[in-house]
Each structure stands twice: as C-alpha cells, then as structure tokens.
CSV table of C-alpha atoms and ligand atoms in Angstrom, one decimal:
chain,number,residue,atom,x,y,z
A,1,MET,CA,67.1,-74.5,-29.4
A,2,PHE,CA,63.9,-74.8,-31.4
A,3,ASP,CA,65.7,-75.7,-34.6
A,4,ASN,CA,63.8,-79.0,-35.1
A,5,LEU,CA,60.4,-77.5,-34.3
A,6,SER,CA,61.1,-74.5,-36.5
A,7,THR,CA,62.1,-76.6,-39.4
A,8,LYS,CA,59.1,-78.9,-39.1
A,9,LEU,CA,56.6,-76.0,-38.8
A,10,ASP,CA,58.2,-74.3,-41.7
A,11,ARG,CA,57.8,-77.5,-43.8
A,12,ALA,CA,54.2,-77.9,-42.7
A,13,ILE,CA,53.2,-74.4,-43.7
A,14,LYS,CA,55.3,-74.4,-46.9
A,15,THR,CA,52.8,-76.8,-48.4
A,16,LEU,CA,50.3,-73.8,-48.4
A,17,LYS,CA,52.8,-71.4,-49.9
A,18,GLY,CA,52.9,-70.8,-53.6
A,19,GLN,CA,49.8,-72.9,-54.1
A,20,GLY,CA,47.3,-71.5,-56.7
A,21,SER,CA,44.2,-72.9,-55.1
A,22,ILE,CA,44.2,-74.7,-51.8
A,23,SER,CA,41.5,-77.0,-50.4
A,24,GLU,CA,40.3,-77.9,-47.0
A,25,ILE,CA,42.3,-81.1,-47.5
A,26,ASN,CA,45.6,-79.1,-47.8
A,27,VAL,CA,44.7,-77.1,-44.7
A,28,ALA,CA,43.8,-80.2,-42.7
A,29,ALA,CA,47.1,-81.9,-43.8
A,30,THR,CA,49.1,-78.8,-42.7
A,31,ILE,CA,47.4,-78.7,-39.3
A,32,LYS,CA,48.0,-82.4,-38.8
A,33,GLU,CA,51.7,-81.8,-39.5
A,34,ILE,CA,51.8,-78.8,-37.1
A,35,ARG,CA,50.3,-81.0,-34.4
A,36,ARG,CA,52.9,-83.7,-35.1
A,37,ALA,CA,55.7,-81.2,-35.0
A,38,LEU,CA,54.5,-79.9,-31.6
A,39,VAL,CA,54.2,-83.4,-30.1
A,40,ASP,CA,57.7,-84.2,-31.5
A,41,ALA,CA,59.0,-81.1,-29.7
A,42,ASP,CA,57.7,-82.7,-26.4
A,43,VAL,CA,54.6,-80.5,-26.2
A,44,ASN,CA,52.0,-82.1,-24.0
A,45,TYR,CA,49.6,-84.0,-26.3
A,46,LYS,CA,46.4,-82.4,-25.1
A,47,VAL,CA,48.0,-78.9,-25.4
A,48,ALA,CA,49.1,-79.7,-28.9
A,49,LYS,CA,45.6,-80.9,-29.8
A,50,ASP,CA,43.9,-77.9,-28.3
A,51,VAL,CA,46.2,-75.4,-30.0
A,52,THR,CA,45.9,-77.0,-33.4
A,53,ASP,CA,42.1,-77.1,-33.0
A,54,ARG,CA,42.3,-73.3,-32.4
A,55,ILE,CA,44.6,-72.9,-35.4
A,56,LYS,CA,42.1,-74.8,-37.5
A,57,ASP,CA,39.2,-72.7,-36.3
A,58,ALA,CA,41.1,-69.5,-37.0
A,59,ALA,CA,42.2,-70.7,-40.4
A,60,MET,CA,38.6,-71.4,-41.4
A,61,GLY,CA,37.3,-68.2,-39.7
A,62,ARG,CA,39.8,-66.1,-41.5
A,63,ASP,CA,39.3,-67.7,-44.9
A,64,VAL,CA,42.7,-69.2,-45.5
A,65,LEU,CA,41.2,-71.0,-48.4
A,66,THR,CA,40.6,-67.8,-50.4
A,67,ALA,CA,43.4,-65.7,-49.1
A,68,VAL,CA,45.9,-64.1,-51.6
A,69,SER,CA,48.8,-65.7,-49.7
A,70,PRO,CA,47.4,-68.6,-47.6
A,71,GLY,CA,50.9,-69.5,-46.4
A,72,GLN,CA,51.5,-66.1,-44.9
A,73,LEU,CA,48.1,-65.9,-43.3
A,74,MET,CA,48.8,-69.4,-41.8
A,75,VAL,CA,52.1,-68.2,-40.4
A,76,LYS,CA,50.3,-65.3,-38.7
A,77,ILE,CA,47.6,-67.5,-37.3
A,78,VAL,CA,50.2,-70.0,-35.9
A,79,TYR,CA,52.2,-67.1,-34.5
A,80,ASP,CA,49.1,-65.6,-32.7
A,81,GLU,CA,48.1,-69.0,-31.3
A,82,LEU,CA,51.6,-69.8,-30.0
A,83,THR,CA,51.9,-66.4,-28.4
A,84,GLN,CA,48.5,-66.9,-26.7
A,85,LEU,CA,49.6,-70.4,-25.6
A,86,MET,CA,52.6,-69.0,-23.9
A,87,GLY,CA,50.5,-66.4,-22.0
A,88,GLY,CA,50.1,-63.5,-24.5
A,89,GLU,CA,51.5,-60.6,-22.6
A,90,LYS,CA,54.8,-60.4,-20.8
A,91,GLN,CA,54.3,-60.8,-17.0
A,92,ASP,CA,56.6,-59.0,-14.6
A,93,ILE,CA,57.6,-60.2,-11.2
A,94,VAL,CA,56.1,-58.4,-8.2
A,95,ILE,CA,58.6,-56.8,-5.9
A,96,LYS,CA,56.6,-55.3,-3.1
A,97,GLY,CA,57.1,-54.8,0.7
A,98,ASP,CA,59.8,-53.6,3.0
A,99,PRO,CA,61.8,-55.5,2.4
A,100,ALA,CA,60.3,-57.2,-0.7
A,101,VAL,CA,60.8,-60.9,-0.6
A,102,VAL,CA,61.3,-63.2,-3.6
A,103,LEU,CA,61.2,-67.0,-2.8
A,104,LEU,CA,62.8,-69.5,-5.1
A,105,SER,CA,61.8,-73.1,-5.4
A,106,GLY,CA,62.7,-76.0,-7.6
A,107,LEU,CA,64.6,-79.3,-7.8
A,108,GLN,CA,68.3,-79.7,-7.3
A,109,GLY,CA,70.2,-79.1,-10.5
A,110,SER,CA,67.5,-77.0,-12.0
A,111,GLY,CA,69.7,-73.9,-12.0
A,112,LYS,CA,68.0,-72.3,-8.9
A,113,THR,CA,71.2,-71.0,-7.2
A,114,THR,CA,72.6,-69.7,-10.5
A,115,PHE,CA,69.3,-67.9,-11.1
A,116,ALA,CA,69.3,-66.4,-7.6
A,117,GLY,CA,72.6,-64.7,-8.5
A,118,LYS,CA,71.3,-63.6,-11.9
A,119,LEU,CA,68.1,-62.1,-10.3
A,120,ALA,CA,70.1,-60.4,-7.6
A,121,SER,CA,72.3,-58.8,-10.3
A,122,PHE,CA,69.3,-57.8,-12.4
A,123,ILE,CA,67.6,-56.1,-9.4
A,124,LYS,CA,70.9,-54.5,-8.3
A,125,LYS,CA,71.2,-52.9,-11.7
A,126,GLN,CA,67.8,-51.2,-11.0
A,127,ASN,CA,69.6,-49.5,-8.1
A,128,ARG,CA,67.9,-51.5,-5.4
A,129,THR,CA,69.8,-53.0,-2.5
A,130,VAL,CA,69.6,-56.8,-2.5
A,131,LEU,CA,70.3,-59.5,0.1
A,132,LEU,CA,70.7,-63.1,-1.0
A,133,VAL,CA,69.7,-65.7,1.5
A,134,ALA,CA,71.2,-69.2,1.5
A,135,CYS,CA,68.5,-71.4,2.9
A,136,ASP,CA,69.7,-74.9,1.8
A,137,VAL,CA,70.1,-76.5,5.2
A,138,TYR,CA,71.3,-79.8,3.7
A,139,ARG,CA,74.1,-78.9,1.4
A,140,PRO,CA,76.9,-76.7,2.7
A,141,ALA,CA,78.2,-76.6,-0.9
A,142,ALA,CA,75.1,-74.8,-2.0
A,143,ILE,CA,75.7,-72.1,0.6
A,144,GLU,CA,79.3,-71.8,-0.6
A,145,GLN,CA,78.1,-71.6,-4.2
A,146,LEU,CA,75.8,-68.7,-3.4
A,147,LYS,CA,78.6,-66.9,-1.6
A,148,VAL,CA,80.9,-67.2,-4.6
A,149,LEU,CA,78.1,-65.8,-6.8
A,150,GLY,CA,77.4,-63.0,-4.3
A,151,GLU,CA,81.0,-62.0,-4.3
A,152,GLN,CA,81.1,-62.0,-8.1
A,153,ILE,CA,78.1,-59.7,-8.4
A,154,GLY,CA,78.8,-57.6,-5.3
A,155,VAL,CA,75.7,-58.7,-3.4
A,156,GLU,CA,75.8,-59.7,0.3
A,157,VAL,CA,74.8,-63.3,1.1
A,158,TYR,CA,73.1,-64.1,4.4
A,159,SER,CA,73.6,-67.6,5.8
A,160,GLU,CA,73.5,-69.5,9.2
A,161,VAL,CA,75.7,-72.6,8.7
A,162,GLU,CA,74.7,-74.2,12.1
A,163,ASN,CA,71.0,-73.5,11.8
A,164,LYS,CA,68.9,-76.3,10.2
A,165,ASN,CA,65.6,-74.5,10.4
A,166,PRO,CA,64.8,-72.7,7.1
A,167,VAL,CA,61.9,-70.7,8.6
A,168,GLU,CA,64.1,-69.3,11.3
A,169,ILE,CA,66.9,-68.5,8.9
A,170,SER,CA,64.4,-66.7,6.6
A,171,ARG,CA,62.9,-64.7,9.5
A,172,ASN,CA,66.4,-63.7,10.7
A,173,ALA,CA,67.4,-62.8,7.2
A,174,LEU,CA,64.4,-60.4,7.0
A,175,ASP,CA,65.3,-58.8,10.3
A,176,TYR,CA,68.9,-58.5,9.1
A,177,ALA,CA,67.7,-56.9,5.8
A,178,LYS,CA,65.6,-54.3,7.7
A,179,LYS,CA,68.5,-53.4,10.0
A,180,ASN,CA,70.9,-53.1,7.1
A,181,ASN,CA,68.6,-51.3,4.6
A,182,LYS,CA,68.3,-54.1,2.0
A,183,LYS,CA,65.2,-53.5,0.0
A,184,VAL,CA,64.9,-56.8,-1.8
A,185,VAL,CA,65.5,-60.2,-0.2
A,186,ILE,CA,66.0,-63.3,-2.5
A,187,ILE,CA,65.7,-66.6,-0.7
A,188,ASP,CA,67.3,-69.7,-2.3
A,189,THR,CA,65.7,-72.8,-0.8
A,190,ALA,CA,66.9,-76.4,-0.7
A,191,GLY,CA,66.3,-78.5,-3.7
A,192,ARG,CA,66.1,-82.3,-4.0
A,193,LEU,CA,66.7,-84.6,-6.9
A,194,ALA,CA,63.1,-85.5,-7.0
A,195,VAL,CA,59.9,-84.1,-5.4
A,196,ASP,CA,60.0,-84.9,-1.7
A,197,GLU,CA,57.4,-84.4,1.0
A,198,GLN,CA,59.8,-83.0,3.5
A,199,MET,CA,61.1,-80.4,1.0
A,200,MET,CA,57.6,-79.4,0.1
A,201,ARG,CA,56.6,-79.0,3.8
A,202,GLU,CA,59.7,-76.9,4.4
A,203,ILE,CA,59.2,-74.5,1.6
A,204,GLU,CA,55.5,-74.2,2.3
A,205,ALA,CA,56.4,-73.3,5.9
A,206,VAL,CA,58.9,-70.7,4.7
A,207,LYS,CA,56.3,-69.2,2.3
A,208,THR,CA,53.7,-69.0,5.1
A,209,ALA,CA,56.2,-67.4,7.5
A,210,ILE,CA,57.6,-64.7,5.3
A,211,ARG,CA,54.9,-64.0,2.8
A,212,PRO,CA,56.9,-63.3,-0.3
A,213,SER,CA,55.5,-60.9,-2.9
A,214,GLU,CA,56.8,-63.3,-5.6
A,215,THR,CA,57.4,-67.0,-5.5
A,216,LEU,CA,59.1,-68.4,-8.5
A,217,PHE,CA,59.5,-72.0,-9.6
A,218,VAL,CA,62.8,-72.7,-11.4
A,219,VAL,CA,62.9,-75.6,-13.9
A,220,ASP,CA,65.3,-77.1,-16.4
A,221,ALA,CA,63.7,-76.8,-19.9
A,222,MET,CA,65.8,-79.7,-21.1
A,223,THR,CA,63.7,-82.1,-19.0
A,224,GLY,CA,60.7,-81.6,-21.4
A,225,GLN,CA,57.4,-83.1,-20.1
A,226,ASP,CA,59.0,-83.8,-16.7
A,227,ALA,CA,59.5,-80.1,-16.3
A,228,VAL,CA,55.8,-79.6,-16.8
A,229,ASN,CA,54.8,-82.3,-14.4
A,230,THR,CA,57.2,-81.1,-11.7
A,231,ALA,CA,55.8,-77.6,-12.2
A,232,LYS,CA,52.3,-78.9,-11.7
A,233,THR,CA,53.3,-80.7,-8.5
A,234,PHE,CA,55.0,-77.7,-7.0
A,235,ASN,CA,52.2,-75.4,-8.0
A,236,ASP,CA,49.6,-77.6,-6.4
A,237,ARG,CA,51.4,-77.2,-3.1
A,238,LEU,CA,52.9,-73.8,-3.3
A,239,ASN,CA,50.6,-71.8,-5.6
A,240,PHE,CA,53.7,-70.0,-7.1
A,241,ASP,CA,53.5,-66.8,-9.1
A,242,GLY,CA,55.7,-67.6,-12.0
A,243,VAL,CA,58.2,-69.9,-13.7
A,244,VAL,CA,61.8,-69.5,-14.6
A,245,LEU,CA,62.9,-71.7,-17.5
A,246,THR,CA,66.6,-72.5,-17.4
A,247,LYS,CA,69.1,-74.0,-19.9
A,248,LEU,CA,67.3,-72.7,-22.9
A,249,ASP,CA,70.8,-72.5,-24.5
A,250,GLY,CA,70.9,-76.3,-24.6
A,251,ASP,CA,69.2,-78.5,-27.1
A,252,SER,CA,65.8,-78.4,-25.4
A,253,ARG,CA,63.1,-79.2,-27.9
A,254,GLY,CA,60.9,-76.5,-26.6
A,255,GLY,CA,58.0,-78.5,-25.2
A,256,ALA,CA,58.3,-77.1,-21.7
A,257,ALA,CA,58.3,-73.5,-22.9
A,258,LEU,CA,55.2,-74.2,-24.9
A,259,SER,CA,53.2,-76.4,-22.5
A,260,ILE,CA,53.8,-75.0,-19.0
A,261,ARG,CA,51.5,-72.0,-19.2
A,262,ALA,CA,48.6,-74.1,-20.5
A,263,VAL,CA,49.0,-77.0,-18.1
A,264,VAL,CA,50.0,-75.1,-14.9
A,265,GLU,CA,48.2,-71.8,-15.6
A,266,LYS,CA,51.1,-69.8,-14.4
A,267,PRO,CA,53.3,-67.5,-16.6
A,268,ILE,CA,56.9,-68.0,-17.5
A,269,LYS,CA,58.6,-64.8,-16.3
A,270,PHE,CA,62.3,-65.3,-17.0
A,271,ILE,CA,64.4,-67.5,-19.2
A,272,SER,CA,68.0,-68.4,-18.5
A,273,THR,CA,70.3,-69.1,-21.4
A,274,GLY,CA,73.7,-69.9,-19.9
A,275,GLU,CA,75.9,-70.2,-16.9
A,276,LYS,CA,77.1,-66.5,-16.9
A,277,MET,CA,75.4,-64.0,-14.7
A,278,GLU,CA,74.3,-61.9,-17.7
A,279,ALA,CA,72.5,-64.9,-19.4
A,280,LEU,CA,69.1,-63.9,-18.2
A,281,ASP,CA,66.1,-62.6,-20.2
A,282,LEU,CA,62.6,-61.5,-19.4
A,283,PHE,CA,60.1,-63.8,-21.1
A,284,TYR,CA,58.1,-62.3,-24.0
A,285,PRO,CA,55.6,-64.8,-25.4
A,286,ASP,CA,55.4,-63.0,-28.8
A,287,ARG,CA,59.2,-62.9,-29.2
A,288,MET,CA,59.4,-66.6,-28.4
A,289,ALA,CA,56.7,-67.4,-30.9
A,290,GLN,CA,58.7,-65.4,-33.5
A,291,ARG,CA,61.8,-67.3,-32.7
A,292,ILE,CA,60.0,-70.6,-33.1
A,293,LEU,CA,58.6,-69.6,-36.4
A,294,GLY,CA,62.1,-68.5,-37.5
B,301,LIG,P1,70.5,-75.7,-8.3
B,301,LIG,O1,70.9,-77.1,-7.7
B,301,LIG,O2,69.1,-75.7,-8.7
B,301,LIG,O3,70.8,-74.6,-7.4
B,301,LIG,O4,71.3,-75.6,-9.6
B,301,LIG,P2,72.6,-74.7,-10.0
B,301,LIG,O5,72.3,-73.3,-10.0
B,301,LIG,O6,73.8,-75.2,-9.1
B,301,LIG,O7,72.9,-75.2,-11.5
B,301,LIG,C1,73.1,-76.5,-11.9
B,301,LIG,C2,74.1,-76.5,-13.0
B,301,LIG,O8,73.5,-76.0,-14.2
B,301,LIG,C3,75.3,-75.7,-12.8
B,301,LIG,O9,76.4,-76.3,-13.4
B,301,LIG,C4,75.0,-74.4,-13.5
B,301,LIG,O10,76.2,-73.7,-14.0
B,301,LIG,C5,74.2,-74.9,-14.7
B,301,LIG,N1,73.2,-73.9,-15.2
B,301,LIG,C6,72.4,-73.1,-14.5
B,301,LIG,N2,71.6,-72.4,-15.4
B,301,LIG,C7,72.0,-72.7,-16.6
B,301,LIG,C8,71.6,-72.2,-17.9
B,301,LIG,O11,70.7,-71.4,-18.2
B,301,LIG,N3,72.3,-72.8,-19.0
B,301,LIG,C9,73.3,-73.7,-18.8
B,301,LIG,N4,73.9,-74.2,-19.9
B,301,LIG,N5,73.7,-74.1,-17.6
B,301,LIG,C10,73.1,-73.6,-16.5
C-alpha cells in the first residue's frame, strides 16, 4: 500500500548512506525530498511541513552531520517522527457500561457495515456477548447486509424494518440487549454519499440518547485528503473517539493514515485490510511507521 512512499523515502535517505562526510546541504536536500514524498503520498501539506521541520530539528539536535552512520540515524529519526505523527501509542477502544455501546458513523461505502461485522466478531472472540443493531432507516439493503454478516459470524442482529426513527430503534435495541444478556451493542448508523445535515442531526441525536462509551468514525483510506476533511467535519459535530481506516489493502497512498491524527486530533484505532471478517487489525503507529520505512 505504501510502496510509492516507501521507495521515495528510501531514495531520499539513501543519499546520506555511505557518504564519507555530509554537509548541512546534504541533510537539507534529504529533508526536502522527504517532504515531497509525503506530499506526493497525499499527506496534508501543513502536516508534511510540520513533520519535516521536526525531522530537521531532530537531525541537527542529534548530530546527523557527525554520526558514524548518518543514514541509519536519519532512518531512526524519521521512524520516530512518523510514529509520533500517527499518535505514538496504540489506543484501545473503550467498552464500558451495561450494556456497553459502540456507535459507528461514516459515509456510505466507507466500509462501515463490513466493519460492524468485523468488530462484532472481534469482541465475540473475547467471550463477550454482542448485539448488532441495524440503524440505517433509509436502505433496507443495508439491514439485509448486516443480517447476512451476523449470520456468518454467529451474532444476533436487531432491526425494526418499519421504524424510521433511529433514536427509538437504538433505545429499543438497548432494552432488548439488557433483557437478553448482551453485553456489547454495536450500532451501525445510516451513511450518505456526502456529508448531509439530516444525517448529522440523526447521528448526534442517537449519540445523545444512548451515550456510547465509544464512537468510531469509519473512513475509506483510498479517498486520501477527502478522508481527512470528512473526518474533520464529522468530528466537529460528533466529537468521536477514534477512527477506523478501511481499504488499506487497496492502493491507498497512505496520506490519510499519516494525516488524520494531526489534523483531527483523534487516534486511528483499527485498520481494515479486506472484505473478509478476519481482515481487521488494531492500529499500532510504530508498526505502521516501520511498514512505511520498509
Ligand atoms: P457502508 O456503506 O459504509 O456500510 O460500506 P460497506 O461495508 O457496505 O462496504 C462497501 C464496500 O467496500 C463493500 O463492497 C465491502 O465489501 C468493501 N469493503 C469494506 N471494507 C473493505 C476493506 O477493508 N477492503 C476492501 N478491499 N474492501 C472493503
């Protein structure tokens, strides 16, 4: 997925490898190339500038000029900065309450319903009882899709086909969960093709009514800077707790993974890497940085 970025970063840093003596000019050229590689990978320009400024400061502070292997030191500096850029430590989702509620938001096609199934399966494997709730009141097909996934992973799906009120459906689902001893409720909300005021109001109302311990925003990594902008819009309204980046198995250039944390100030918590239920990973900033640097 990060092939292009990895190649370009490698090329940028290589100029410092095997060089007998390097000058500030060499380092400045390398940093400029790193910045270009990040921008080419669809990293938000300001984020790319800030991170390369930090790389420059660290390179000077840690004496890259006189290091025995300046190339290696530079790799370490870039690795540290990319890790920090993506949030540093892994952040877990919070599953708290009786039942605990996880609310999912995002645009249509982002992979939200698929992720709902994956998360349910992930939580079920921890021996917790899960209820999936189909809260897309506009698309009966979305309810059907969740039912098919639920059957596949052995998790019950709650829906009310005739009810068009997502707040009511969510409340009823919580009552149902309590009566039926389901400890975790995952609510899949309606998505639209673009940000839409009614959708925002609806999901805000659901959030206020059911007070989830975790609200996640699901976004397609392939949409690059749009992913970051949409995340910002949703966060301004919803104040979500974390991001799920999907379709990282595709040819995403990596910009969303690298920029979202810095722009939205919310951590990525999961990455989705395929259509199958098993294709879900927790997000580790350091492992992702390692992957980018190859
Ligand atoms: P929703 O409209 O947000 O609920 O999106 P869906 O869950 O229906 O996903 C939209 C399409 O993307 C479907 O064809 C999914 O199979 C596919 N999809 C979801 N997640 C991934 C992923 O991580 N990788 C790939 N390649 N496809 C995915």
